[in-house]
Short mmCIF file of C-alpha atoms in Angstrom, two decimals:
data_model
loop_
_atom_site.label_atom_id
_atom_site.label_comp_id
_atom_site.label_asym_id
_atom_site.label_seq_id
_atom_site.Cartn_x
_atom_site.Cartn_y
_atom_site.Cartn_z
CA ASP L 160 76.72 93.12 119.03
CA TYR L 161 80.19 91.99 120.16
CA GLU L 162 83.38 90.71 118.55
CA GLY L 163 82.47 87.29 117.18
CA SER L 164 78.71 87.89 117.12
CA ASN L 165 76.28 87.03 114.33
CA ASP L 166 73.82 89.73 115.50
CA TYR L 167 74.13 93.27 114.16
CA ARG L 168 72.97 96.73 115.19
CA ALA L 169 73.31 100.31 114.00
CA ILE L 170 75.26 102.93 115.96
CA PRO L 171 76.26 106.54 115.22
CA VAL L 172 80.01 107.07 114.66
CA PRO L 173 81.56 110.56 114.59
CA GLY L 174 84.89 111.16 112.88
CA ALA L 175 87.36 113.78 111.68
CA VAL L 176 90.54 113.85 109.58
CA GLY L 177 92.65 116.98 109.68
CA ARG L 178 95.95 118.78 110.01
CA VAL L 179 97.26 121.05 112.77
CA ARG L 180 100.43 123.01 111.91
CA GLY L 181 101.51 120.31 109.49
CA HIS L 182 100.69 117.40 111.81
CA ASN L 183 98.01 115.01 110.56
CA PHE L 184 95.41 113.49 112.91
CA VAL L 185 92.58 110.99 112.55
CA TYR L 186 89.64 110.61 114.92
CA LEU L 187 87.11 107.86 114.25
CA GLY L 188 84.56 106.75 116.83
CA ASN L 189 86.57 105.44 119.74
CA ARG L 190 90.09 105.90 118.29
CA PHE L 191 92.50 108.83 117.85
CA THR L 192 95.93 109.01 116.16
CA PHE L 193 98.31 111.96 115.82
CA ASP L 194 101.34 112.11 113.52
CA LEU L 195 104.29 113.73 115.27
CA ILE L 196 106.20 114.14 112.01
CA ARG L 197 105.10 117.09 109.90
CA GLU L 198 104.00 116.22 106.37
CA ASN L 199 106.34 117.59 103.68
CA ARG L 200 104.13 118.72 100.80
CA ASP L 201 107.16 118.95 98.49
CA SER L 202 108.00 115.24 98.87
CA ARG L 203 106.17 112.22 97.54
CA TRP L 204 107.17 110.28 100.68
CA ASP L 205 105.43 110.64 104.03
CA ILE L 206 106.98 109.14 107.18
CA GLN L 207 104.49 108.65 110.03
CA LEU L 208 105.17 108.21 113.73
CA GLY L 209 102.96 109.04 116.66
CA PRO L 210 100.69 108.04 119.53
CA VAL L 211 97.40 106.19 119.27
CA ALA L 212 94.61 105.92 121.84
CA SER L 213 91.38 103.99 121.74
CA VAL L 214 88.57 102.94 124.06
CA GLY L 215 87.36 99.34 123.79
CA LEU L 216 83.69 98.63 124.56
CA ASN L 217 83.52 95.00 123.47
CA ARG L 218 80.92 93.30 125.75
CA ALA L 219 80.98 96.29 128.13
CA PHE L 220 77.21 96.82 127.90
CA LEU L 221 75.20 93.63 128.12
CA SER L 222 71.94 95.40 127.24
CA GLY L 223 73.17 95.71 123.64
CA ILE L 224 73.81 91.96 123.25
CA HIS L 225 70.93 89.87 121.91
CA ASP L 226 72.36 86.42 122.69
CA SER L 227 71.47 85.40 126.27
CA ARG L 228 74.41 82.95 126.38
CA ILE L 229 76.90 85.76 125.88
CA ARG L 230 75.12 87.95 128.42
CA ALA L 231 75.45 85.09 130.91
CA LEU L 232 79.25 85.20 130.54
CA GLY L 233 79.20 88.58 132.26
CA LYS L 234 80.28 92.00 131.13
CA VAL L 235 83.87 93.07 130.51
CA ASP L 236 85.07 96.43 131.78
CA PRO L 237 85.92 99.01 129.08
CA SER L 238 89.55 99.04 127.98
CA VAL L 239 91.75 102.08 127.45
CA GLU L 240 94.32 101.12 124.84
CA LEU L 241 97.38 103.35 124.53
CA GLY L 242 100.33 102.88 122.22
CA GLY L 243 101.91 104.12 119.04
CA TYR L 244 102.15 103.63 115.31
CA ALA L 245 104.76 103.97 112.62
CA GLY L 246 104.35 103.97 108.88
CA ILE L 247 105.44 105.12 105.47
CA ALA L 248 103.37 106.38 102.56
CA ARG L 249 104.05 107.27 98.94
CA TRP L 250 102.10 109.72 96.79
CA GLY L 251 101.82 109.25 93.01
CA VAL L 252 102.09 105.48 92.73
CA ILE L 253 99.77 104.15 90.03
CA THR L 254 96.94 106.30 88.71
CA SER L 255 98.11 109.90 89.20
CA ASP L 256 100.21 112.24 91.31
CA TYR L 257 97.44 112.18 93.89
CA ASP L 258 96.97 108.49 94.68
CA ARG L 259 98.55 107.19 97.89
CA LEU L 260 99.89 103.84 99.10
CA SER L 261 100.73 103.45 102.79
CA ALA L 262 101.82 100.75 105.22
CA THR L 263 101.68 101.06 109.01
CA ILE L 264 102.08 98.99 112.15
CA THR L 265 100.26 99.85 115.37
CA VAL L 266 100.82 98.55 118.91
CA ARG L 267 98.23 99.15 121.66
CA HIS L 268 98.13 98.00 125.29
CA ASP L 269 95.16 98.19 127.68
CA VAL L 270 96.12 100.32 130.70
CA ALA L 271 92.69 100.04 132.32
CA SER L 272 90.78 97.09 133.77
CA GLY L 273 89.42 95.66 130.50
CA HIS L 274 91.36 92.89 128.78
CA LYS L 275 94.82 94.14 129.98
CA GLY L 276 96.34 92.74 126.82
CA THR L 277 98.35 93.94 123.84
CA LEU L 278 97.29 94.18 120.20
CA VAL L 279 99.65 94.46 117.23
CA THR L 280 98.14 95.55 113.91
CA PRO L 281 100.01 95.69 110.58
CA SER L 282 98.02 97.31 107.77
CA ILE L 283 98.26 98.53 104.19
CA SER L 284 95.98 100.95 102.37
CA TYR L 285 95.58 102.52 98.93
CA MET L 286 93.60 105.64 98.03
CA THR L 287 93.00 107.15 94.62
CA PRO L 288 90.81 109.96 93.34
CA LEU L 289 88.59 109.08 90.39
CA SER L 290 87.93 112.74 89.59
CA THR L 291 87.67 116.05 91.44
CA THR L 292 84.35 114.83 92.85
CA ALA L 293 84.99 111.17 93.79
CA MET L 294 87.62 108.97 95.41
CA ILE L 295 87.95 105.35 96.59
CA GLY L 296 90.13 103.54 99.10
CA LEU L 297 91.13 99.93 99.77
CA TYR L 298 92.43 98.62 103.09
CA ALA L 299 93.84 95.36 104.46
CA SER L 300 95.00 94.57 107.98
CA ALA L 301 95.52 91.81 110.54
CA ASN L 302 95.44 91.72 114.34
CA HIS L 303 97.68 89.78 116.73
CA ALA L 304 96.35 89.54 120.30
CA ASP L 305 98.09 88.12 123.37
CA ASP L 306 96.86 85.60 125.94
CA HIS L 307 95.28 88.28 128.16
CA TYR L 308 93.02 89.46 125.33
CA ALA L 309 92.18 85.91 124.25
CA THR L 310 91.31 84.80 127.79
CA THR L 311 89.13 87.83 128.49
CA PHE L 312 86.92 87.61 125.43
CA TYR L 313 87.16 84.04 124.15
CA SER L 314 87.77 81.70 127.09
CA VAL L 315 84.80 80.11 128.87
CA SER L 316 85.45 79.15 132.50
CA PRO L 317 83.56 76.31 134.23
CA ALA L 318 81.45 78.90 136.10
CA GLN L 319 80.67 80.76 132.87
CA GLY L 320 79.87 77.48 131.15
CA GLY L 321 77.41 76.57 133.87
CA ALA L 322 75.69 79.95 133.56
CA SER L 323 75.60 80.12 129.78
CA GLY L 324 75.36 76.51 128.65
CA LEU L 325 78.46 76.95 126.47
CA PRO L 326 81.28 74.39 126.77
CA THR L 327 84.42 75.42 128.65
CA PHE L 328 87.28 76.69 126.52
CA ALA L 329 90.79 77.99 127.22
CA ALA L 330 91.72 80.46 124.48
CA ARG L 331 95.34 81.25 123.65
CA GLY L 332 96.74 84.32 121.97
CA GLY L 333 97.94 84.52 118.39
CA TRP L 334 96.74 85.98 115.11
CA LYS L 335 93.20 87.06 115.85
CA ASP L 336 91.83 88.11 112.47
CA TRP L 337 92.33 89.68 109.08
CA THR L 338 90.26 92.43 107.46
CA LEU L 339 89.57 93.66 103.94
CA ALA L 340 87.72 96.94 103.47
CA ALA L 341 86.70 99.43 100.78
CA ALA L 342 85.44 102.98 101.13
CA GLY L 343 84.37 105.84 98.90
CA ASN L 344 83.68 109.56 98.98
CA VAL L 345 81.48 111.49 96.50
CA SER L 346 81.13 115.27 96.61
CA LEU L 347 77.60 116.66 96.80
CA THR L 348 78.65 120.27 96.23
CA GLY L 349 81.06 119.96 93.33
CA ASN L 350 84.56 119.42 94.80
CA LEU L 351 86.13 117.01 97.32
CA THR L 352 88.40 119.71 98.71
CA HIS L 353 85.54 121.85 100.02
CA GLY L 354 81.92 121.34 100.98
CA LEU L 355 79.56 118.48 101.65
CA SER L 356 80.15 114.91 100.51
CA LEU L 357 78.67 111.44 100.89
CA VAL L 358 80.93 108.79 102.44
CA GLY L 359 80.45 105.05 102.75
CA GLY L 360 82.28 101.78 103.15
CA VAL L 361 82.15 98.07 103.90
CA ALA L 362 84.57 95.79 105.75
CA TYR L 363 84.86 92.04 106.13
CA THR L 364 86.79 90.50 109.04
CA ARG L 365 87.60 86.80 109.43
CA LEU L 366 88.41 85.53 112.92
CA LEU L 367 91.24 82.99 113.18
CA ASN L 368 92.67 80.28 115.45
CA ASP L 369 91.26 80.11 119.01
CA PHE L 370 89.32 83.33 118.38
CA ALA L 371 87.34 81.48 115.71
CA ASP L 372 87.19 78.12 117.52
CA SER L 373 85.90 79.52 120.83
CA PRO L 374 82.25 78.71 121.65
CA VAL L 375 81.73 82.48 121.85
CA THR L 376 82.25 82.51 118.08
CA SER L 377 81.73 78.98 116.75
CA ILE L 378 78.51 78.24 118.67
CA ALA L 379 76.99 81.55 119.69
CA GLY L 380 78.33 83.70 116.85
CA SER L 381 80.24 83.57 113.57
CA ARG L 382 83.86 83.87 112.48
CA ALA L 383 82.67 86.09 109.61
CA GLN L 384 82.28 89.68 110.80
CA TRP L 385 80.77 92.40 108.62
CA MET L 386 80.67 96.16 109.07
CA ALA L 387 79.11 98.80 106.83
CA GLY L 388 78.62 102.51 107.15
CA MET L 389 77.29 105.56 105.36
CA GLY L 390 77.26 109.19 106.30
CA LEU L 391 77.95 112.80 105.48
CA ALA L 392 81.25 114.69 105.66
CA TYR L 393 82.15 118.34 105.39
CA THR L 394 85.57 119.46 104.14
CA PHE L 395 86.99 122.92 104.76
#
């Protein structure tokens, strides 16, 4: 229901991965990235650099939160996080000429009236095809959030404590969490490069430091955060 919650709900998430004139882009739910450096198909190395934009809706809609204590803290305005990312990837690493290992770092800052903070995210991922009809991917990342972010979502002021019954807490920034994830793609029409396929994945996130110790998490929620998804994709 919110970051740190132990209540879950299902939501639809659209997404697209593609290439425009040699520039790769990724759109997933509330986030969009665009690689300004054209991919060189003749090289096994891929340098990535470009903008990233995302919309944060954490605790922006109280009607979707089951826990009355968190609703009593009040809603947080949506955030508009703008920034950039840089990375490097290598094709043909372990299993074949078509597997891919990549490492990236992303920096985003809220330019709206949400948390007004900055997030720094280093990540590493590995993708390998199992055949012409199936592929899997593994992903690991961590998030560092500043004091603005920590205060907005994890501090409990005396007024909020009186309204919610949660103890007061002054959260400080730092390493917010780490995530491990796995995903897969299986073609339903014979080939991953064209047609319909089934996609799915699961991710586990562990909140850290004040983000885990805050009453928002330790009393009302859980430091263990799960996410799972399944859907259909069409490649052309």
